[in-house]
Short mmCIF file of C-alpha atoms and ligand atoms in Angstrom, two decimals:
data_model
loop_
_atom_site.label_atom_id
_atom_site.label_comp_id
_atom_site.label_asym_id
_atom_site.label_seq_id
_atom_site.Cartn_x
_atom_site.Cartn_y
_atom_site.Cartn_z
CA UNK A 1 32.89 -113.27 236.63
CA UNK A 2 32.24 -109.89 238.28
CA UNK A 3 28.84 -108.83 239.34
CA UNK A 4 28.68 -105.97 236.78
CA UNK A 5 29.11 -108.33 233.85
CA UNK A 6 26.78 -111.07 235.19
CA UNK A 7 23.79 -110.98 232.85
CA UNK A 8 21.61 -112.49 235.57
CA UNK A 9 22.19 -109.47 237.70
CA UNK A 10 21.51 -107.11 234.79
CA UNK A 11 18.27 -108.90 234.06
CA UNK A 12 17.35 -108.75 237.68
CA UNK A 13 18.06 -105.05 237.88
CA UNK A 14 16.01 -104.37 234.79
CA UNK A 15 13.12 -106.44 236.08
CA UNK A 16 13.11 -104.46 239.32
CA UNK A 17 13.18 -101.16 237.49
CA UNK A 18 10.30 -102.22 235.26
CA UNK A 19 8.33 -103.62 238.16
CA UNK A 20 8.59 -100.16 239.87
CA UNK A 21 7.70 -98.27 236.71
CA UNK A 22 4.97 -100.05 234.84
CA UNK A 23 2.02 -99.23 237.07
CA UNK A 24 2.65 -95.46 237.30
CA UNK A 25 3.11 -95.40 233.52
CA UNK A 26 -0.29 -97.19 233.12
CA UNK A 27 -1.94 -94.87 235.61
CA UNK A 28 -0.61 -91.84 233.72
CA UNK A 29 -2.54 -92.81 230.64
CA UNK A 30 -5.77 -90.78 230.35
CA UNK A 31 -7.20 -92.56 227.24
CA UNK A 32 -7.65 -96.16 226.32
CA UNK A 33 -5.37 -95.66 223.37
CA UNK A 34 -2.42 -94.23 225.35
CA UNK A 35 -2.92 -97.11 227.88
CA UNK A 36 -2.74 -99.65 225.02
CA UNK A 37 0.33 -97.88 223.57
CA UNK A 38 2.11 -98.00 226.91
CA UNK A 39 1.22 -101.74 227.28
CA UNK A 40 2.62 -102.49 223.82
CA UNK A 41 5.90 -100.63 224.76
CA UNK A 42 6.32 -103.24 227.49
CA UNK A 43 4.72 -106.46 226.23
CA UNK A 44 4.76 -105.90 222.41
CA UNK A 45 7.18 -107.72 220.04
CA UNK A 46 9.83 -105.11 220.54
CA UNK A 47 8.63 -104.27 224.09
CA UNK A 48 10.85 -103.89 227.14
CA UNK A 49 9.90 -107.11 228.84
CA UNK A 50 10.23 -108.98 225.55
CA UNK A 51 13.76 -107.64 225.16
CA UNK A 52 14.61 -108.73 228.77
CA UNK A 53 13.29 -112.17 227.93
CA UNK A 54 15.64 -112.34 224.94
CA UNK A 55 18.60 -111.63 227.28
CA UNK A 56 17.80 -114.82 229.20
CA UNK A 57 19.69 -116.83 226.60
CA UNK A 58 22.94 -115.22 227.79
CA UNK A 59 22.38 -115.98 231.42
CA UNK A 60 24.27 -119.00 232.87
CA UNK A 61 22.11 -122.09 232.80
CA UNK A 62 22.06 -122.66 236.56
CA UNK A 63 20.30 -119.28 237.19
CA UNK A 64 18.13 -119.31 234.08
CA UNK A 65 15.17 -121.11 235.60
CA UNK A 66 14.86 -118.84 238.54
CA UNK A 67 15.18 -115.63 236.54
CA UNK A 68 12.79 -117.02 233.86
CA UNK A 69 10.22 -117.57 236.59
CA UNK A 70 10.70 -113.92 237.63
CA UNK A 71 10.24 -112.64 234.02
CA UNK A 72 7.01 -114.61 233.73
CA UNK A 73 5.76 -113.42 237.11
CA UNK A 74 6.34 -109.84 236.04
CA UNK A 75 4.68 -110.41 232.69
CA UNK A 76 1.55 -111.56 234.59
CA UNK A 77 1.73 -108.60 236.87
CA UNK A 78 1.91 -106.24 233.85
CA UNK A 79 -1.03 -107.97 232.19
CA UNK A 80 -3.10 -107.78 235.32
CA UNK A 81 -2.10 -104.15 235.85
CA UNK A 82 -3.11 -103.33 232.35
CA UNK A 83 -6.55 -104.92 232.75
CA UNK A 84 -7.16 -103.13 236.05
CA UNK A 85 -6.19 -99.76 234.56
CA UNK A 86 -8.33 -100.42 231.47
CA UNK A 87 -11.29 -101.23 233.67
CA UNK A 88 -10.72 -98.12 235.80
CA UNK A 89 -10.38 -95.95 232.80
CA UNK A 90 -13.68 -97.17 231.26
CA UNK A 91 -15.45 -96.88 234.53
CA UNK A 92 -14.19 -93.27 235.01
CA UNK A 93 -15.36 -92.46 231.44
CA UNK A 94 -18.81 -93.77 232.12
CA UNK A 95 -19.09 -91.96 235.35
CA UNK A 96 -18.00 -88.72 233.61
CA UNK A 97 -20.71 -89.32 231.00
CA UNK A 98 -23.37 -89.90 233.62
CA UNK A 99 -22.39 -86.93 235.77
CA UNK A 100 -22.04 -84.53 232.86
CA UNK A 101 -24.72 -81.92 232.43
CA UNK A 102 -27.73 -83.55 230.73
CA UNK A 103 -28.51 -82.98 227.08
CA UNK A 104 -31.25 -80.55 226.44
CA UNK A 105 -33.48 -82.68 224.32
CA UNK A 106 -35.78 -79.83 223.57
CA UNK A 107 -33.16 -77.85 221.61
CA UNK A 108 -33.97 -77.59 217.92
CA UNK A 109 -31.63 -79.39 215.51
CA UNK A 110 -28.87 -77.40 213.88
CA UNK A 111 -29.63 -78.81 210.39
CA UNK A 112 -33.29 -78.50 209.38
CA UNK A 113 -34.70 -82.00 208.78
CA UNK A 114 -36.31 -82.36 205.39
CA UNK A 115 -39.76 -83.79 205.83
CA UNK A 116 -40.99 -86.45 203.47
CA UNK A 117 -44.42 -86.03 201.88
CA UNK A 118 -46.98 -87.86 199.77
CA UNK A 119 -46.33 -89.22 196.30
CA UNK A 120 -48.34 -87.53 193.48
CA UNK A 121 -50.17 -90.83 192.89
CA UNK A 122 -51.19 -90.97 196.58
CA UNK A 123 -52.27 -87.29 196.52
CA UNK A 124 -54.46 -87.94 193.45
CA UNK A 125 -55.84 -91.17 194.80
CA UNK A 126 -56.92 -89.50 197.97
CA UNK A 127 -58.51 -86.69 196.07
CA UNK A 128 -60.45 -89.03 193.78
CA UNK A 129 -61.55 -91.17 196.73
CA UNK A 130 -62.64 -88.03 198.60
CA UNK A 131 -64.79 -86.85 195.66
CA UNK A 132 -66.59 -90.17 195.33
CA UNK A 133 -67.03 -90.42 199.07
CA UNK A 134 -68.73 -87.05 199.05
CA UNK A 135 -71.05 -88.51 196.41
CA UNK A 136 -71.92 -91.37 198.71
CA UNK A 137 -69.71 -94.18 197.29
CA UNK A 138 -68.21 -96.76 199.65
CA UNK A 139 -64.54 -97.83 199.22
CA UNK A 140 -63.78 -101.49 198.42
CA UNK A 141 -60.46 -103.35 198.24
CA UNK A 142 -59.39 -106.55 196.50
CA UNK A 143 -56.39 -108.82 195.77
CA UNK A 144 -53.71 -108.17 193.21
CA UNK A 145 -53.57 -111.90 192.28
CA UNK A 146 -56.89 -112.82 190.76
CA UNK A 147 -58.92 -115.69 189.24
CA UNK A 148 -59.34 -115.55 185.51
CA UNK A 149 -63.11 -115.57 186.01
CA UNK A 150 -63.12 -112.37 188.07
CA UNK A 151 -60.62 -110.54 185.90
CA UNK A 152 -61.96 -111.63 182.46
CA UNK A 153 -64.62 -114.32 182.03
CA UNK A 154 -67.46 -112.96 184.12
CA UNK A 155 -66.79 -109.46 182.76
CA UNK A 156 -67.69 -110.72 179.34
CA UNK A 157 -64.20 -111.04 177.80
CA UNK A 158 -64.32 -113.74 175.09
CA UNK A 159 -61.71 -116.54 175.72
CA UNK A 160 -59.60 -115.39 172.78
CA UNK A 161 -59.43 -111.74 173.84
CA UNK A 162 -55.89 -110.42 173.44
CA UNK A 163 -55.74 -109.28 177.09
CA UNK A 164 -56.11 -112.95 178.17
CA UNK A 165 -52.94 -113.76 176.25
CA UNK A 166 -49.71 -114.76 178.02
CA UNK A 167 -47.97 -111.89 176.16
CA UNK A 168 -50.26 -109.22 177.52
CA UNK A 169 -50.87 -110.26 181.14
CA UNK A 170 -48.81 -111.70 183.94
CA UNK A 171 -49.92 -115.30 184.72
CA UNK A 172 -48.87 -117.52 187.64
CA UNK A 173 -48.06 -121.20 187.19
CA UNK A 174 -51.31 -122.05 188.90
CA UNK A 175 -53.25 -120.10 186.18
CA UNK A 176 -54.05 -117.11 188.28
CA UNK A 177 -53.04 -113.66 187.05
CA UNK A 178 -51.96 -110.24 188.33
CA UNK A 179 -55.18 -108.34 187.75
CA UNK A 180 -55.04 -106.20 184.61
CA UNK A 181 -57.62 -103.73 185.92
CA UNK A 182 -59.66 -102.90 188.95
CA UNK A 183 -62.83 -104.08 187.21
CA UNK A 184 -62.30 -107.39 188.99
CA UNK A 185 -63.82 -105.68 192.03
CA UNK A 186 -67.16 -105.38 190.19
CA UNK A 187 -67.44 -109.17 190.08
CA UNK A 188 -66.23 -109.62 193.63
CA UNK A 189 -68.90 -107.09 194.85
CA UNK A 190 -71.74 -108.47 192.72
CA UNK A 191 -71.13 -112.05 193.77
CA UNK A 192 -70.97 -111.20 197.51
CA UNK A 193 -73.30 -108.29 198.06
CA UNK A 194 -76.93 -107.60 197.17
CA UNK A 195 -77.86 -104.51 195.15
CA UNK A 196 -78.26 -101.60 195.47
CA UNK A 197 -74.59 -100.72 195.85
CA UNK A 198 -72.21 -97.91 195.07
CA UNK A 199 -68.53 -98.11 195.61
CA UNK A 200 -65.12 -97.25 194.31
CA UNK A 201 -62.12 -99.47 194.33
CA UNK A 202 -58.54 -98.07 194.09
CA UNK A 203 -55.76 -100.53 193.42
CA UNK A 204 -52.60 -101.62 191.68
CA UNK A 205 -52.89 -103.28 188.26
CA UNK A 206 -50.42 -105.05 186.02
CA UNK A 207 -49.81 -105.34 182.27
CA UNK A 208 -46.99 -106.42 180.02
CA UNK A 209 -46.42 -102.88 178.79
CA UNK A 210 -43.32 -100.69 179.15
CA UNK A 211 -42.72 -97.40 177.41
CA UNK A 212 -42.88 -93.65 177.95
CA UNK A 213 -46.64 -93.69 178.68
CA UNK A 214 -47.03 -97.25 180.02
CA UNK A 215 -45.63 -98.97 183.00
CA UNK A 216 -45.98 -102.73 183.81
CA UNK A 217 -47.48 -101.74 187.17
CA UNK A 218 -49.79 -98.83 187.55
CA UNK A 219 -52.89 -97.75 189.47
CA UNK A 220 -56.55 -97.51 188.77
CA UNK A 221 -59.72 -96.49 190.47
CA UNK A 222 -62.99 -98.22 189.57
CA UNK A 223 -66.37 -96.68 190.37
CA UNK A 224 -69.46 -98.80 190.29
CA UNK A 225 -73.17 -98.30 191.00
CA UNK A 226 -76.18 -100.56 190.77
CA UNK A 227 -79.73 -99.57 191.60
CA UNK A 228 -83.22 -99.59 190.06
CA UNK A 229 -83.74 -97.55 186.98
CA UNK A 230 -80.16 -96.19 186.68
CA UNK A 231 -79.57 -94.45 183.40
CA UNK A 232 -76.78 -92.97 181.36
CA UNK A 233 -77.88 -89.52 182.74
CA UNK A 234 -76.87 -90.65 186.21
CA UNK A 235 -73.45 -91.66 184.88
CA UNK A 236 -73.06 -88.38 183.11
CA UNK A 237 -74.09 -86.45 186.21
CA UNK A 238 -71.51 -88.30 188.34
CA UNK A 239 -68.83 -87.62 185.68
CA UNK A 240 -69.63 -83.92 185.51
CA UNK A 241 -69.47 -83.65 189.30
CA UNK A 242 -66.20 -85.60 189.38
CA UNK A 243 -64.63 -83.38 186.65
CA UNK A 244 -65.71 -80.29 188.39
CA UNK A 245 -64.46 -81.26 191.86
CA UNK A 246 -61.17 -82.58 190.60
CA UNK A 247 -60.32 -80.19 187.75
CA UNK A 248 -62.23 -77.08 188.69
CA UNK A 249 -65.63 -75.43 187.99
CA UNK A 250 -67.09 -75.67 184.54
CA UNK A 251 -64.70 -78.30 183.28
CA UNK A 252 -66.25 -79.59 180.07
CA UNK A 253 -67.03 -83.35 179.89
CA UNK A 254 -67.77 -85.31 176.70
CA UNK A 255 -68.51 -88.94 176.10
CA UNK A 256 -67.23 -90.67 172.95
CA UNK A 257 -68.71 -94.08 172.14
CA UNK A 258 -66.22 -96.85 172.74
CA UNK A 259 -66.05 -100.55 173.40
CA UNK A 260 -65.39 -102.42 176.69
CA UNK A 261 -66.65 -106.06 177.00
CA UNK A 262 -68.44 -105.39 180.33
CA UNK A 263 -70.44 -102.29 179.43
CA UNK A 264 -73.14 -101.45 176.84
CA UNK A 265 -73.15 -98.74 175.71
CA UNK A 266 -69.53 -97.96 176.52
CA UNK A 267 -67.72 -94.69 176.24
CA UNK A 268 -64.50 -92.92 176.71
CA UNK A 269 -64.65 -89.73 178.67
CA UNK A 270 -62.77 -86.58 177.73
CA UNK A 271 -62.43 -83.41 179.79
CA UNK A 272 -61.57 -79.96 178.49
CA UNK A 273 -57.75 -79.84 178.06
CA UNK A 274 -56.20 -78.66 181.28
CA UNK A 275 -53.07 -77.53 179.43
CA UNK A 276 -54.42 -74.99 176.99
CA UNK A 277 -57.24 -73.75 179.16
CA UNK A 278 -57.33 -69.89 179.07
CA UNK A 279 -58.27 -67.72 182.04
CA UNK A 280 -61.67 -67.03 180.39
CA UNK A 281 -62.31 -70.83 180.24
CA UNK A 282 -61.79 -71.13 176.46
CA UNK A 283 -59.37 -73.72 175.07
CA UNK A 284 -57.09 -72.80 172.19
CA UNK A 285 -55.88 -76.32 171.60
CA UNK A 286 -52.24 -77.49 172.16
CA UNK A 287 -49.96 -80.35 171.22
CA UNK A 288 -50.94 -82.27 174.41
CA UNK A 289 -54.63 -82.36 173.45
CA UNK A 290 -53.62 -82.79 169.73
CA UNK A 291 -55.37 -79.44 169.09
CA UNK A 292 -58.82 -80.84 169.92
CA UNK A 293 -59.20 -78.94 173.22
CA UNK A 294 -60.14 -82.27 174.96
CA UNK A 295 -58.11 -84.90 176.81
CA UNK A 296 -59.16 -88.52 177.52
CA UNK A 297 -59.38 -89.37 181.21
CA UNK A 298 -61.33 -92.62 181.73
CA UNK A 299 -63.50 -95.42 180.36
CA UNK A 300 -67.10 -95.95 181.43
CA UNK A 301 -70.44 -97.43 180.48
CA UNK A 302 -73.74 -98.96 181.52
CA UNK A 303 -73.17 -102.40 183.10
CA UNK A 304 -73.76 -105.05 180.43
CA UNK A 305 -76.85 -107.28 181.25
CA UNK A 306 -74.79 -110.31 180.70
CA UNK A 307 -72.30 -109.27 183.43
CA UNK A 308 -75.27 -108.79 185.82
CA UNK A 309 -76.56 -112.25 184.83
CA UNK A 310 -73.06 -113.80 185.36
CA UNK A 311 -73.35 -112.61 188.94
CA UNK A 312 -76.95 -113.75 189.43
CA UNK A 313 -78.39 -110.20 189.42
CA UNK A 314 -81.57 -109.75 187.50
CA UNK A 315 -81.05 -107.20 184.69
CA UNK A 316 -84.75 -106.54 184.41
CA UNK A 317 -84.76 -105.29 187.94
CA UNK A 318 -81.36 -103.73 188.28
CA UNK A 319 -79.10 -101.53 186.18
CA UNK A 320 -76.02 -99.53 186.79
CA UNK A 321 -72.95 -97.90 185.52
CA UNK A 322 -69.19 -98.45 185.85
CA UNK A 323 -66.15 -96.38 185.22
CA UNK A 324 -62.45 -96.88 185.53
CA UNK A 325 -59.52 -94.49 185.38
CA UNK A 326 -55.70 -94.65 185.52
CA UNK A 327 -54.34 -92.69 188.42
CA UNK A 328 -50.99 -92.02 186.71
CA UNK A 329 -52.88 -90.41 183.88
CA UNK A 330 -54.87 -88.20 186.23
CA UNK A 331 -51.74 -87.22 188.09
CA UNK A 332 -49.98 -86.44 184.77
CA UNK A 333 -52.87 -84.19 183.75
CA UNK A 334 -53.16 -82.64 187.13
CA UNK A 335 -49.50 -81.75 187.46
CA UNK A 336 -48.41 -81.57 183.82
CA UNK A 337 -46.03 -84.52 184.27
CA UNK A 338 -44.61 -85.41 180.82
CA UNK A 339 -43.40 -89.01 181.40
CA UNK A 340 -45.02 -91.73 183.54
CA UNK A 341 -41.64 -93.14 184.49
CA UNK A 342 -40.85 -90.05 186.63
CA UNK A 343 -43.53 -91.28 189.00
CA UNK A 344 -41.78 -94.61 189.50
CA UNK A 345 -38.17 -93.44 189.60
CA UNK A 346 -38.90 -91.60 192.85
CA UNK A 347 -36.10 -89.10 192.41
CA UNK A 348 -36.46 -86.78 195.45
CA UNK A 349 -35.93 -83.79 193.22
CA UNK A 350 -39.03 -84.75 191.26
CA UNK A 351 -41.13 -85.72 194.28
CA UNK A 352 -40.26 -82.54 196.20
CA UNK A 353 -42.34 -80.60 193.65
CA UNK A 354 -45.72 -81.77 194.80
N1 DAH B 401 -61.09 -101.69 182.98
C1 DAH B 401 -60.82 -100.78 181.87
C2 DAH B 401 -59.36 -100.74 181.63
O1 DAH B 401 -58.62 -101.27 182.33
C3 DAH B 401 -61.31 -99.37 182.25
C4 DAH B 401 -62.82 -99.34 182.31
C5 DAH B 401 -63.51 -99.07 181.21
C6 DAH B 401 -63.45 -99.55 183.46
C7 DAH B 401 -64.92 -98.97 181.22
C8 DAH B 401 -64.85 -99.52 183.55
C9 DAH B 401 -65.56 -99.19 182.36
O2 DAH B 401 -65.52 -99.76 184.63
O3 DAH B 401 -66.90 -99.09 182.43
O4 DAH B 401 -58.99 -100.09 180.71
#
C-alpha cells in the first residue's frame, strides 16, 4: 500500500492542517456568534473533526488506536481553544464597555414620559377632607371588616333591617361583615373617646349592588360632631359651608326629611344642580336633576339619643350631628361623569381627563 493511499497518513495530514488552522480561525472571530459558528464548523455534527473521526473506520486496525488518540487530543485542544477565545472575547467586550465614553445621565429622554396622576375619587376625597379640616374636623380611620354591632346594632338598625340580610351585605364565615357604610366610625369613636369631638372618616364600603349607578365597592366620607347644645342650625351651617367650598359660592342647599336609623330628625341634602346652572346662578332644570334644579348629595341628621346611649354618652348633656356622602357621587357631579363604572375600569383615556 503506497503512502498516498494510506488513510492513516491522510488523517494525519488533515489533523496537522486543522491543528495549525483552528486557533487563527477562532482568533479572527470578532463576535461571540461568529466564534460559535466557527467552533461548530469544526466540532459540530458535520464538522471537520467529526468528518476526520469518521474516516478512522477505514484506517488499518494496527494504527487506529494511535491515530484515534491524536484525534481526541486535537478535539480537546479545539475545545480548550474555543473556551479561551470565548473568555477573551467577553473580557474585551467588557473592557470596551468600561472604557467607552460615559453616558450623559443628565440628557433628557427622547420620548416624553407620560406622568401618572390622581384618580378622580382621590382628588375629590382630598378636597372634601381639606374642606372639613378647614372647619376644624379631625380625620379618623377604621377597618373594612367590621363587627355587626358597630356597623348595625349600635347604630339603631333593627335586627330584621334589610341591610343586615345576607343578600345585601358581604358577611364572613365568622359573622363579621364588610362595612356597608362609614357610619361604623361613629360607634368606634364614641366608644373610645370622650365628647366633645368632631371628625370625618373617609373609607371604602361594600354592598351587594352592581349596576350603572352602583358598584359593590365604593367610597364614603362620614362627618360627625358632638358637643353641648348642638342644633340642626349647626348642621345646616356646616352643609352650606361645605357646598360653597366644594361646588362654588352661593350653591343652594336644601334639606328634605328622610329616615336613617341612627339620626332623628334625618334628612337628605340636595344642592343646586351643577349641570343646568346658568352663568347668572339660576337653574333651568335638566334631565340630570329631573327638572327640579336640585341634586341629592348626602344623608345627614341629628344623632339619635339611643345611639348616644348605646355608647354610654348622656343625651341630656350631649348632642350632635352626622352626615355621610358617597365619593363616587360627588365625583360624578363634580366632573359630569355619567357612569360610575368608568371610575373603576381605570381606562387611562378616561383618567387622563382629570
Ligand atoms: N350611612 C348612610 C348610608 O350609607 C349615609 C348617612 C346618612 C350617614 C345619614 C350619616 C347620616 O351620618 O346622618 O347611606
